[in-house]
Tab-separated table of C-alpha atoms and ligand atoms in Angstrom:
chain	number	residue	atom	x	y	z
V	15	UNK	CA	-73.439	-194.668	5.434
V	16	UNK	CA	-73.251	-192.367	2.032
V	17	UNK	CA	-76.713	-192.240	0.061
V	18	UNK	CA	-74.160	-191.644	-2.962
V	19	UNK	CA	-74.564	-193.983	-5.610
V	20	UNK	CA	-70.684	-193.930	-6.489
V	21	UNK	CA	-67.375	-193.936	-4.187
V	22	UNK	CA	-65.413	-191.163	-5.779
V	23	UNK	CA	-62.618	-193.247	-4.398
V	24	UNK	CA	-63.297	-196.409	-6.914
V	25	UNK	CA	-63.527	-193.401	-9.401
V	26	UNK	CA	-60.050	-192.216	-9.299
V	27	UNK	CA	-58.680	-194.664	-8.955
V	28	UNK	CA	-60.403	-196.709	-11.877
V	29	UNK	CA	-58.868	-193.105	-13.698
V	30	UNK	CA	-55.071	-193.554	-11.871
V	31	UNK	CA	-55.061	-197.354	-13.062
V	32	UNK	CA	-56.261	-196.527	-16.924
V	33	UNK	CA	-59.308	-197.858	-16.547
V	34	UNK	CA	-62.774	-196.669	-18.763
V	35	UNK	CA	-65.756	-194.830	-16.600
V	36	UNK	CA	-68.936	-196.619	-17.320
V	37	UNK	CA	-71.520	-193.531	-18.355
V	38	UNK	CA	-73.366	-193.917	-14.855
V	39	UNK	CA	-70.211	-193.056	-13.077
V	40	UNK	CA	-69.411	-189.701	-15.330
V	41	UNK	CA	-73.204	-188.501	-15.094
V	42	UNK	CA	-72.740	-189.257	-11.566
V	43	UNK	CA	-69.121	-187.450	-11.272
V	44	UNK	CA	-70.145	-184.333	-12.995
V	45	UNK	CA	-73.619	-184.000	-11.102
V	46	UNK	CA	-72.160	-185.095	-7.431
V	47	UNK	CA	-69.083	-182.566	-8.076
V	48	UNK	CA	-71.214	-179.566	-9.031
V	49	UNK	CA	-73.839	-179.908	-5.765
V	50	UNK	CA	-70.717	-180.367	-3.803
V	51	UNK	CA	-70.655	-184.073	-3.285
V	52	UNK	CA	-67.340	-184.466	-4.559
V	53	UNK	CA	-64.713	-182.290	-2.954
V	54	UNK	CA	-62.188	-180.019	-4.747
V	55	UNK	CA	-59.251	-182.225	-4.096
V	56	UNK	CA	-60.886	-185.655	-5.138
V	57	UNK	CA	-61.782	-183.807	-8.284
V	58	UNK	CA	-58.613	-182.642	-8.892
V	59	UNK	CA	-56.843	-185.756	-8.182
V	60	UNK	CA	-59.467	-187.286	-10.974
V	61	UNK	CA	-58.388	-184.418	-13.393
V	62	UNK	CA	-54.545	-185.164	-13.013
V	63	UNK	CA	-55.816	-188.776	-13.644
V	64	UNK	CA	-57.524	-188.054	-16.948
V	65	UNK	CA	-54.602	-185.357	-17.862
V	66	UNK	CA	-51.974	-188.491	-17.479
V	67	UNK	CA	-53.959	-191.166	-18.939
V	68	UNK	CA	-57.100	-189.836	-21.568
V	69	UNK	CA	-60.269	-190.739	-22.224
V	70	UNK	CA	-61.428	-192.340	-24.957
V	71	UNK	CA	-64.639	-191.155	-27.610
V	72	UNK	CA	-66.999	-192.998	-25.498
V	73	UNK	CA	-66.190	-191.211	-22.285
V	74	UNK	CA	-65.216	-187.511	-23.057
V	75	UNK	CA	-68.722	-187.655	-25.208
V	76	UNK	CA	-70.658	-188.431	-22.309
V	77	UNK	CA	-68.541	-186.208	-19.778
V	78	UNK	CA	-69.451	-183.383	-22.286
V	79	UNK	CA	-73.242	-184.485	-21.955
V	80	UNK	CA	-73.257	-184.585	-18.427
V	81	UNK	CA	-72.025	-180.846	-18.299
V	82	UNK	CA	-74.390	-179.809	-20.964
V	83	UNK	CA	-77.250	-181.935	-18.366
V	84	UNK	CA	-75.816	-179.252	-15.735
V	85	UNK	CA	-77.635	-176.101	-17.068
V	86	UNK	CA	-79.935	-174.792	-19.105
V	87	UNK	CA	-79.823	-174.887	-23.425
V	88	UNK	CA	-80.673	-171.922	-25.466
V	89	UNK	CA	-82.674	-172.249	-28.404
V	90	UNK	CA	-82.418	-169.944	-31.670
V	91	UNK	CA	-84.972	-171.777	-33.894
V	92	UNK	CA	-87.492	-168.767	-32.572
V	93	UNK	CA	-85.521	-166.487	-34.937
V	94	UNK	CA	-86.190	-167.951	-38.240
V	95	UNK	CA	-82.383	-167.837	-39.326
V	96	UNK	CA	-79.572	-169.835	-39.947
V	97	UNK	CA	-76.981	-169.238	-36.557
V	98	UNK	CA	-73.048	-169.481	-36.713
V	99	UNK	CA	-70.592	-168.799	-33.868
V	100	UNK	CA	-66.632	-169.297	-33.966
V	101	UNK	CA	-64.541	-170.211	-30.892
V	102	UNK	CA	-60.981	-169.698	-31.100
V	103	UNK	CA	-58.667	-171.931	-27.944
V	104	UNK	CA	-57.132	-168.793	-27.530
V	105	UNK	CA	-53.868	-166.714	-28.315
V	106	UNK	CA	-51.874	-163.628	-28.407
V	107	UNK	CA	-53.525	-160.436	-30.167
V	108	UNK	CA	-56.376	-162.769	-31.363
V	109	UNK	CA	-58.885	-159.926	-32.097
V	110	UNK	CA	-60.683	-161.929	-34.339
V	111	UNK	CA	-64.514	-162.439	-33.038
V	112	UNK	CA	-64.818	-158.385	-32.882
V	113	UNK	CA	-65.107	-157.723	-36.618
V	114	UNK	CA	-65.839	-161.510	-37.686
V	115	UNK	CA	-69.440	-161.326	-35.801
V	116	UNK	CA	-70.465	-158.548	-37.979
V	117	UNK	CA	-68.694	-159.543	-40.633
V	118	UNK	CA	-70.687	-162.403	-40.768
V	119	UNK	CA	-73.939	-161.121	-40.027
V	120	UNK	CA	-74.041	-159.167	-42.857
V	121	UNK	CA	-74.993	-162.259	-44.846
V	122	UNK	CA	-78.305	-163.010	-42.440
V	123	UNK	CA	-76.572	-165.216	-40.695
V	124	UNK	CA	-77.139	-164.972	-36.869
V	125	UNK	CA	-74.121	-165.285	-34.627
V	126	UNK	CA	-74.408	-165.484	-31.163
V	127	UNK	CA	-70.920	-165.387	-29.849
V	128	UNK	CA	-71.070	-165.734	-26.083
V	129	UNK	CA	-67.520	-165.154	-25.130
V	130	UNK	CA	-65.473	-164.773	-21.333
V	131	UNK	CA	-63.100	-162.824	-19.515
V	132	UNK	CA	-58.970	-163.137	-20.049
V	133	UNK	CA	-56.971	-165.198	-17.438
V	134	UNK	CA	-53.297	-165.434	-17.960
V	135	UNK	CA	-51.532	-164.227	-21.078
V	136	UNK	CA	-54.351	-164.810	-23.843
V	137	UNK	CA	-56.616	-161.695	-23.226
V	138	UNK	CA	-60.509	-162.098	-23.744
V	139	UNK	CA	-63.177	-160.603	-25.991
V	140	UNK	CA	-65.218	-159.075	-23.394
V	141	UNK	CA	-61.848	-157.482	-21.990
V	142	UNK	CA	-61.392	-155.941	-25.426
V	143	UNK	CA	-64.992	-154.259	-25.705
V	144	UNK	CA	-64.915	-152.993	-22.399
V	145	UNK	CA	-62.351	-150.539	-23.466
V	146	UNK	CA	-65.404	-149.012	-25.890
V	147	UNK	CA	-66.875	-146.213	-23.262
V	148	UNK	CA	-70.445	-147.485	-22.193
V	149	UNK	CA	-70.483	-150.971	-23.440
V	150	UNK	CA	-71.886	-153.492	-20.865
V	151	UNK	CA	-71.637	-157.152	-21.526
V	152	UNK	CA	-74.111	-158.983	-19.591
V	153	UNK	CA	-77.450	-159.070	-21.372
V	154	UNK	CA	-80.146	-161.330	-20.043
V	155	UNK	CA	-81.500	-164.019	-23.078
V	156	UNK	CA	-84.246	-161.769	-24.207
V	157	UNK	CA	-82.017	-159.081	-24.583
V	158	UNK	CA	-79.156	-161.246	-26.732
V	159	UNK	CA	-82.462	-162.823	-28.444
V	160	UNK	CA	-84.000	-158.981	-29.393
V	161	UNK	CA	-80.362	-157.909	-30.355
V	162	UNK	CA	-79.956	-161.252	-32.888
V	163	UNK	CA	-82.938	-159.876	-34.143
V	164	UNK	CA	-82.600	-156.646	-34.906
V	165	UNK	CA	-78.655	-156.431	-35.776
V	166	UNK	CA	-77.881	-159.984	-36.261
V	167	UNK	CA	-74.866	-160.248	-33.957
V	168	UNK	CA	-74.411	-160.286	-30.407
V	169	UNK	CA	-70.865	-160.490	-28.000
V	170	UNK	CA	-71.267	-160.912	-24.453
V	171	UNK	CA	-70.827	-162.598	-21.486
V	172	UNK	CA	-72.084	-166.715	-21.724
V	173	UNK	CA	-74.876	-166.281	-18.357
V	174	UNK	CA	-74.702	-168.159	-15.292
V	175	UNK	CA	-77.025	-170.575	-16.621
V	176	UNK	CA	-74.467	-172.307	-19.030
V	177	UNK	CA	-72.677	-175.442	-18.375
V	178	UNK	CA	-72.501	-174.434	-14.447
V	179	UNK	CA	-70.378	-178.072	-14.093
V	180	UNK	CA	-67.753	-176.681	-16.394
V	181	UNK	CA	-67.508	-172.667	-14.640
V	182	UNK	CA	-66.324	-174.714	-11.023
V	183	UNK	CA	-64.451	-177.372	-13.007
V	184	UNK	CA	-62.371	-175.019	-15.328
V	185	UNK	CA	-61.658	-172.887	-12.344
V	186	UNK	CA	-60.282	-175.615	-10.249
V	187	UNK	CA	-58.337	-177.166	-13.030
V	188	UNK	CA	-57.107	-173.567	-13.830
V	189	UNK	CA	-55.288	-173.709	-10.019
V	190	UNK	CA	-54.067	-177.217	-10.085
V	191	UNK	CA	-51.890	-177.690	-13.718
V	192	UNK	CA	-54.973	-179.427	-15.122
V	193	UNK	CA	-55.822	-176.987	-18.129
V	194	UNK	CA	-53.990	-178.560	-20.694
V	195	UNK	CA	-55.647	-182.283	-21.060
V	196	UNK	CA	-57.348	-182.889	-24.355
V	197	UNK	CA	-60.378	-184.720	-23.186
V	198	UNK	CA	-60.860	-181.950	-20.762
V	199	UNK	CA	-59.983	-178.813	-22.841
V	200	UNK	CA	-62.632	-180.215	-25.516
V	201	UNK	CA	-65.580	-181.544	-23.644
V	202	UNK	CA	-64.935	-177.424	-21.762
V	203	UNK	CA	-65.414	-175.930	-24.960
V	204	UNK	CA	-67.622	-178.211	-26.553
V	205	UNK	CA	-70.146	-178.310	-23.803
V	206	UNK	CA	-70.891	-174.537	-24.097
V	207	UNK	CA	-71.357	-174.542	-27.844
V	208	UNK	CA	-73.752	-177.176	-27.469
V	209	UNK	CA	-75.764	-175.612	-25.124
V	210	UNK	CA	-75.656	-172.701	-26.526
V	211	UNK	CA	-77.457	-173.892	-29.452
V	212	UNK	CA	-75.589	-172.777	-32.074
V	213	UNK	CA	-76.587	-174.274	-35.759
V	214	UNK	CA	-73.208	-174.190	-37.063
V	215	UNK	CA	-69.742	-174.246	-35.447
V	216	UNK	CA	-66.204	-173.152	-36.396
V	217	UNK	CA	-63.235	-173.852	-34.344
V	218	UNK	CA	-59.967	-171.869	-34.138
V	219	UNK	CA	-57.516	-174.131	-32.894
V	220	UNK	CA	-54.571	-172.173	-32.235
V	221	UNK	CA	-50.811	-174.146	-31.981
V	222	UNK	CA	-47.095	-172.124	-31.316
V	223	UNK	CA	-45.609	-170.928	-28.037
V	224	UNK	CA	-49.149	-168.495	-27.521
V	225	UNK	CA	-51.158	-171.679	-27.408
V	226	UNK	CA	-52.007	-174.036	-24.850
V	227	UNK	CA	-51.308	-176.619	-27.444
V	228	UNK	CA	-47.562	-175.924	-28.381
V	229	UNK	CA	-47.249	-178.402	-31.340
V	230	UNK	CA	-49.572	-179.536	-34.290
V	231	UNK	CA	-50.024	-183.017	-33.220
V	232	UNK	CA	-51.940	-181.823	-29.883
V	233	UNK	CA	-53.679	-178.794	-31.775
V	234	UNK	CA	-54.680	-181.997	-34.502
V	235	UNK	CA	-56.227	-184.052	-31.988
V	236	UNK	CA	-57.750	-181.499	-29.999
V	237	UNK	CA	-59.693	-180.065	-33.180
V	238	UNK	CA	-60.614	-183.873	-34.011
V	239	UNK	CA	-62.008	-184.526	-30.820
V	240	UNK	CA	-63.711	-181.710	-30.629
V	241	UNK	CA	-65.411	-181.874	-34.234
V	242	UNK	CA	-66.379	-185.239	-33.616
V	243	UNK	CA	-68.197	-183.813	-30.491
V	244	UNK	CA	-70.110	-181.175	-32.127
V	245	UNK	CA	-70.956	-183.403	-35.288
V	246	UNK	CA	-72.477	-186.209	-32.523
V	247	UNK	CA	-74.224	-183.382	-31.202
V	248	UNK	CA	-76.148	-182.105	-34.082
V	249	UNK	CA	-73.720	-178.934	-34.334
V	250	UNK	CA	-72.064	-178.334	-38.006
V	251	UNK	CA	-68.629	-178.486	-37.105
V	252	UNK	CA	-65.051	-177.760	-38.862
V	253	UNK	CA	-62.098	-176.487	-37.225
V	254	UNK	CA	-59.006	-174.569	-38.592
V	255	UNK	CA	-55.864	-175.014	-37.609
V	256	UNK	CA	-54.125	-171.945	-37.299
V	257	UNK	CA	-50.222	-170.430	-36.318
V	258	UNK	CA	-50.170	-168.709	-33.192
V	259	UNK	CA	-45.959	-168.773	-32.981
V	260	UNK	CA	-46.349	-165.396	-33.022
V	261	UNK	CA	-49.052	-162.719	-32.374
V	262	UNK	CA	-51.792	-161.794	-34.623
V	263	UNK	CA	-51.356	-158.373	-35.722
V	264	UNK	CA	-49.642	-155.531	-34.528
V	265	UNK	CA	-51.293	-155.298	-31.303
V	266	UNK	CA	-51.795	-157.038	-27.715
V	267	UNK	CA	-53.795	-155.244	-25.329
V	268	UNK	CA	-57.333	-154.026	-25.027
V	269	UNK	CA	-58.356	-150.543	-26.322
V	270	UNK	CA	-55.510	-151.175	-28.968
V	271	UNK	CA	-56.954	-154.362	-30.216
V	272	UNK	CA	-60.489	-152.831	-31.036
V	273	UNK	CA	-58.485	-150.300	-32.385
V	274	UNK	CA	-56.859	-152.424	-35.018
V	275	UNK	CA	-60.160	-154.564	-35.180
V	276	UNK	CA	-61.913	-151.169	-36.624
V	277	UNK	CA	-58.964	-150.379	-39.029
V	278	UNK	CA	-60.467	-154.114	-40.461
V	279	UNK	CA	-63.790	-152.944	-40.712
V	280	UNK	CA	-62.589	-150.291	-42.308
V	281	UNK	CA	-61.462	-152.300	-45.258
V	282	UNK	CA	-57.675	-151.917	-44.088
V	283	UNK	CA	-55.539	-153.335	-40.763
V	284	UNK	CA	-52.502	-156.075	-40.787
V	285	UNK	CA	-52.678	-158.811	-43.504
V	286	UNK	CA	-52.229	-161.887	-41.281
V	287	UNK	CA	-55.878	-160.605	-39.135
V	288	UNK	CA	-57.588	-159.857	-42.550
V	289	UNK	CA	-56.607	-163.132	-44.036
V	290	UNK	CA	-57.634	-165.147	-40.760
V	291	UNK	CA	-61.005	-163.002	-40.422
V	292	UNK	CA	-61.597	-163.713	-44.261
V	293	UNK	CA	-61.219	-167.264	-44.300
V	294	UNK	CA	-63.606	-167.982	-40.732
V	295	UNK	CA	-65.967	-165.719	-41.846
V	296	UNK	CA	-65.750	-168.044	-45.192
V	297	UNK	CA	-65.936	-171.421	-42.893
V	298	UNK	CA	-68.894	-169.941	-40.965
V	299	UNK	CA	-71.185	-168.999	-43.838
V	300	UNK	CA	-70.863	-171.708	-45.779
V	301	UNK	CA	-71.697	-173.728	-42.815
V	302	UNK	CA	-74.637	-171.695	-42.557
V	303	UNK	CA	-76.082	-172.273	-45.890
V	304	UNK	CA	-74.286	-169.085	-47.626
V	305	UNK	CA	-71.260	-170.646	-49.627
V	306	UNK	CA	-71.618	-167.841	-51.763
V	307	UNK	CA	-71.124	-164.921	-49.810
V	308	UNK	CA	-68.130	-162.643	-50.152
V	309	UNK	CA	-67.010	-161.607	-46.641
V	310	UNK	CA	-63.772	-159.647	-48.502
V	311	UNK	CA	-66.238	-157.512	-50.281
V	312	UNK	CA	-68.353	-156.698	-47.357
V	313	UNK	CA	-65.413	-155.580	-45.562
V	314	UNK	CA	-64.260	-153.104	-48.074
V	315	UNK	CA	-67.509	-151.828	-48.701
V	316	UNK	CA	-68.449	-150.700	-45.090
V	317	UNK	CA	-71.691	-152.883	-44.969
V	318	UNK	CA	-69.241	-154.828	-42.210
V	319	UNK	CA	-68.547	-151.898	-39.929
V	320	UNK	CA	-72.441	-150.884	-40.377
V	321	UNK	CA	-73.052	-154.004	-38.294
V	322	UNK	CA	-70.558	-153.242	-36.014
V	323	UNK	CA	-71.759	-149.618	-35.080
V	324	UNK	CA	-75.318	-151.328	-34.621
V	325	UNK	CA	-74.081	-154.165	-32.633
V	326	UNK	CA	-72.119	-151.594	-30.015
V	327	UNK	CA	-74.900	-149.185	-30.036
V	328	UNK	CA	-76.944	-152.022	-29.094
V	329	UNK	CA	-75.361	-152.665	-25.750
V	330	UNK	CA	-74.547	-149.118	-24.716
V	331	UNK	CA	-71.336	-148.673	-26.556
V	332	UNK	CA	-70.138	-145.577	-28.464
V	333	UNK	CA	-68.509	-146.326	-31.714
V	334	UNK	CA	-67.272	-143.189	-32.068
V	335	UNK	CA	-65.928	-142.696	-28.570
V	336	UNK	CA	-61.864	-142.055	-28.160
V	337	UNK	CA	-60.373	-145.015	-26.895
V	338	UNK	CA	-58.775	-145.184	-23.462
V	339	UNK	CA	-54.719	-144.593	-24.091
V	340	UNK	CA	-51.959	-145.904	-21.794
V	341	UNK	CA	-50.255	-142.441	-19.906
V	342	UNK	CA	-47.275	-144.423	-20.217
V	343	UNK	CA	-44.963	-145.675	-23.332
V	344	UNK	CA	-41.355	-147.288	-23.438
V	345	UNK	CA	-39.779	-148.069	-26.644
V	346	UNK	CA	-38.021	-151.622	-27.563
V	347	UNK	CA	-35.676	-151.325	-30.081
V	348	UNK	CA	-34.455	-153.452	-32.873
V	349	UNK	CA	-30.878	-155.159	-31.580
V	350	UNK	CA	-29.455	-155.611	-35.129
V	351	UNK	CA	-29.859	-154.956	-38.541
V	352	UNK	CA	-31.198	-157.698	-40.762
V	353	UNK	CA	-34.825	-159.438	-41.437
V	354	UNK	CA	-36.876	-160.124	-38.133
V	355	UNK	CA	-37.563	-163.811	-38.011
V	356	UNK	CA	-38.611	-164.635	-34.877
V	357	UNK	CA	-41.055	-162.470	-32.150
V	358	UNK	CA	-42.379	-165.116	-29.539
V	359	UNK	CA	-46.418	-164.896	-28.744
V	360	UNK	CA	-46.194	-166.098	-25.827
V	361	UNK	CA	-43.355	-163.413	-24.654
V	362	UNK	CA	-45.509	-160.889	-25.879
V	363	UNK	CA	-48.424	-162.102	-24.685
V	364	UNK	CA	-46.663	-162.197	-20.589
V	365	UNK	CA	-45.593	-158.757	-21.206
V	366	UNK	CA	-48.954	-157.133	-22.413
V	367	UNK	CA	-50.045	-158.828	-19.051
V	368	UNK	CA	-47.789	-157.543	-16.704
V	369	UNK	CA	-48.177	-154.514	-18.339
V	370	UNK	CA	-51.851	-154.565	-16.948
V	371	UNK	CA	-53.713	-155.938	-20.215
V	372	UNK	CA	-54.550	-159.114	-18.117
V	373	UNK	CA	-55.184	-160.398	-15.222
V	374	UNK	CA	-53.619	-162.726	-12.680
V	375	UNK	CA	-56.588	-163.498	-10.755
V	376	UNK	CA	-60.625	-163.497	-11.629
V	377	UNK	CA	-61.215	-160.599	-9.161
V	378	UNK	CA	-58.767	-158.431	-10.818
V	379	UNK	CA	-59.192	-155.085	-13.021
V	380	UNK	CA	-57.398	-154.855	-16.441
V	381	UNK	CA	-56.405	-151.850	-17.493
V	382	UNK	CA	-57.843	-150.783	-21.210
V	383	UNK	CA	-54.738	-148.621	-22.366
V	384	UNK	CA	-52.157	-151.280	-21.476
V	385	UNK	CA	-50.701	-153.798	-23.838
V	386	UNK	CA	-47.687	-154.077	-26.917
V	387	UNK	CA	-47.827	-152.556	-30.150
V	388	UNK	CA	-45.614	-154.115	-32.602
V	389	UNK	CA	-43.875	-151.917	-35.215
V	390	UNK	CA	-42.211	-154.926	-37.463
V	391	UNK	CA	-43.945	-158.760	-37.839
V	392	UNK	CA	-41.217	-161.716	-38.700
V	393	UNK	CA	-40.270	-161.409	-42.127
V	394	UNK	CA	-40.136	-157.783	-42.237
V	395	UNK	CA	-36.689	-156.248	-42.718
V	396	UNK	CA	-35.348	-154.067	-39.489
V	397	UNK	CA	-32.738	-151.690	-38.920
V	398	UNK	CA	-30.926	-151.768	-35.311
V	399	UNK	CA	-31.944	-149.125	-32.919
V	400	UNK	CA	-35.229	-148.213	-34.644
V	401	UNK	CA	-38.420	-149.007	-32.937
V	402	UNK	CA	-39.948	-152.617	-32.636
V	403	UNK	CA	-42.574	-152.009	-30.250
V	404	UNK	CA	-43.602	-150.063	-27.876
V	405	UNK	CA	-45.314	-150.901	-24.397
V	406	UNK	CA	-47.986	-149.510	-22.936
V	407	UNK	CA	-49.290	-149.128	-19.088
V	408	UNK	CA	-50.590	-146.388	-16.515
V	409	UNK	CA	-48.198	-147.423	-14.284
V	410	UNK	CA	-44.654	-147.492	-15.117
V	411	UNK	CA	-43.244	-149.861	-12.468
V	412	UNK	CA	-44.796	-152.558	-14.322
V	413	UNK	CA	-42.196	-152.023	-17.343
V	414	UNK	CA	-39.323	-153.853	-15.974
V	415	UNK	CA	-41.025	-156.805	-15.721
V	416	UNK	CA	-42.684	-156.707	-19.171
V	417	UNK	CA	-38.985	-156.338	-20.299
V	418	UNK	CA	-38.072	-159.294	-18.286
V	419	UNK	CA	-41.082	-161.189	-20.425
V	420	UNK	CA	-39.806	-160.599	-23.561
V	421	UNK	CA	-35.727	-161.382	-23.122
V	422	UNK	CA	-34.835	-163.709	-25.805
V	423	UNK	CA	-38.001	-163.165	-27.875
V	424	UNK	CA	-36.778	-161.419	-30.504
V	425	UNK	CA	-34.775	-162.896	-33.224
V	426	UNK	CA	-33.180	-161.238	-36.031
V	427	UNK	CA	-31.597	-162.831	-39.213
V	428	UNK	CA	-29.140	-161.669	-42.134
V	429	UNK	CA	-31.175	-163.881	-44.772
V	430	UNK	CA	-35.038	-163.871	-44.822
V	431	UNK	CA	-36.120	-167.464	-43.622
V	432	UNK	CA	-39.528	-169.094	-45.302
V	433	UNK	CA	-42.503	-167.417	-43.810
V	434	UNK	CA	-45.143	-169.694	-41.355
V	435	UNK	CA	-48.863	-170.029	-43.308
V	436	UNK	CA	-51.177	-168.643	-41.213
V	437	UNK	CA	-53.549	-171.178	-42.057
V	438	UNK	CA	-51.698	-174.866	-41.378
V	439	UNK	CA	-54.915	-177.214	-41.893
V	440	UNK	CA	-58.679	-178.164	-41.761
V	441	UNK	CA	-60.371	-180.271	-40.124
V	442	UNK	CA	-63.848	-181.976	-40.821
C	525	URA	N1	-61.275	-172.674	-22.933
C	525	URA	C1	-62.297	-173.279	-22.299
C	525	URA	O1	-63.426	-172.808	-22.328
C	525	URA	N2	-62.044	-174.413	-21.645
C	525	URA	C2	-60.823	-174.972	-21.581
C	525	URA	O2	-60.678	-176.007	-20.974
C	525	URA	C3	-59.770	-174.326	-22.237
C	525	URA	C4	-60.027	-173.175	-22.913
């Protein structure tokens, strides 16, 4: 006879019938899952369940609790300042978090942005940094605390310690098609915020082909639910809406994306990751008490990239360092003449990960030279046979397949069409 309090049985299948989990069962679900009490294929059976039929407020608030109730919660209020942090759901050449956290900092405003490794075709922050010569990413809490301090901003890797329930949850659901259920996306992402402790929150909810959510209805409610979340938490929360139909900026890959994310700092870089970087950095401070800061200002006058040497030197990274380059190149060219109106994210986002930009599973290496550079963004008027991007590996038998990826993603027009905003809503 079980000593459990629950049958995970009666669970799922209170889930598979569209039935509501009482807040003793998901405390109990969470906790019995993470010690092992549940096994892998009852949990994933009760994920498919909640992917097909939802949960409603009541229930993905207090599945979000019960992974928060999992691990430990940080706590900021030690440095006397207002904290901010940004999350983006993830897409193609998003860059973003590398000059927003100094960006941002600049103002006194603390941002703690603990951020994680790529999987798939949307690459991830830590990926990018690692490409700087020297810099590590795992700091213990005193170390991220000293660093807050001192520069103000902080990447690295979210420790062991946070949301533990969510690390063997998002990994199973990542195996068994499970990823891409609201209630579970949200309470994922939420969860960490929370116990992060972050004052203030702001979410970039990304919808197009690069997305996990492919159309604005999904991106809508995910960025409700997961406001509502952080709000019932304590956490200031807004979320943008934002176009990820194609990527951001002229580069996918690692080294190349800090690359660009320096030509930022540097008051310069592509309009579209200026614009987006403007207008979080705007969202963030004036959640944090600073409404009337001017992040535009602080990017053309270098006060931005100041941070951002300080915040690399700080973990062991060379700002000056060359970048790692690809030994390999292969040029796409344009098939017509006309305006470029289409270039899928999510094709371009496959083929800077075949190229060797991502990875296909946890273990793996990514190479820091590898990705896509793109010489023309949709709306911009091409000429056939002249370069529209070029791809970059160390090994060259990973081209073919990176060609493969992006078959059909280009799409060239006599007549310019309406251009996509960048920004589509916000949500509070
Ligand atoms: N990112 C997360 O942290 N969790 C999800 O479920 C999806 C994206």
């Amino acid at each position: 006879m079980s000593s459990e309090k629950f049958d995970t049985v009666d669970i799922i299948r209170t889930k598979r019938d569209r039935g509501t989990l009482t807040p003793e069962q998901i405390d109990w679900t969470i906790d019995a899952y993470t010690r092992g009490a549940i096994a892998d294929e009852q949990m994933a059976a009760l994920n498919m369940a909640i992917l097909l039929n939802g949960m409603d407020r009541e229930e993905i608030s207090r599945w979000t609790a019960a992974m928060i109730a999992s691990g430990e919660r940080m706590d900021f209020s030690a440095l006397g300042k207002p904290t901010a942090d940004k999350h983006s759901t993830g897409g193609v050449g998003d860059k973003i978090t590398l000059p927003l956290a100094p960006l941002v900092a600049v103002f006194g405003v603390a941002v703690p942005q603990l951020s994680g490794r790529g999987l798939g075709h949307t690459g991830g922050t830590l990926d990018k940094l690692e490409a700087i010569p020297g810099w590590r990413a795992d700091l213990s809490n005193a170390e991220m605390m000293a660093q807050l301090a001192d520069v103000g901003a902080v990447i690295c890797a979210a420790g062991a310690g946070l949301a533990p329930a969510d690390k063997k949850l998002y990994a199973l659901r990542d195996v068994t098609g499970t990823v891409e259920a609201i209630p579970l996306i949200a309470s994922s992402i939420m969860s960490k915020k929370i116990a992060e402790g972050t004052g203030s929150l702001v979410l970039d909810v990304k919808v197009g082909s690069g997305a996990f959510m492919k159309n604005e209805d999904d991106a809508r409610e995910l960025a409700r639910t997961m406001v509502t979340l952080g709000k019932d938490a304590g956490v200031n929360t807004v979320a943008l809406l934002t176009n990820m139909a194609t990527p951001l900026g002229l580069t996918a890959g690692n080294a190349i994306e800090v690359e660009e994310s320096v030509e930022v700092l540097a008051g310069g870089g592509p309009a579209d990751v200026v614009e987006l970087t403007v207008a979080l950095a705007r969202e963030m401070l004036t959640a944090a008490g600073r409404p009337d800061a001017d992040p535009e200002a602080a990017l053309k006058d270098g006060r931005a990239m100041d941070v951002w040497r300080r915040m690399i030197l700080a973990q062991g990274g060379d700002p000056d360092a060359q970048l790692p380059a690809a030994r390999e190149s292969e040029t796409i060219l344009a098939p017509a003449d006309g305006v470029l109106a289409g270039l899928d994210a999510l094709a371009v986002g496959v083929a800077a990960w075949r190229l060797g930009a991502g990875r296909a599973r946890k273990e793996d290496a990514v190479q820091a030279g590898a990705g896509v550079r793109l010489h023309a963004k949709p709306g911009d008027t091409v000429k056939a046979g002249t370069p529209l991007m070029t791809l970059l590996t160390d090994t060259p038998e990973k081209f073919e397949r990176a060609r493969e990826a992006l078959a059909g993603a280009v799409t060239v027009s006599p007549a310019p069409a309406a251009a996509a905003p960048l920004i589509i809503d916000r949500i509070s």
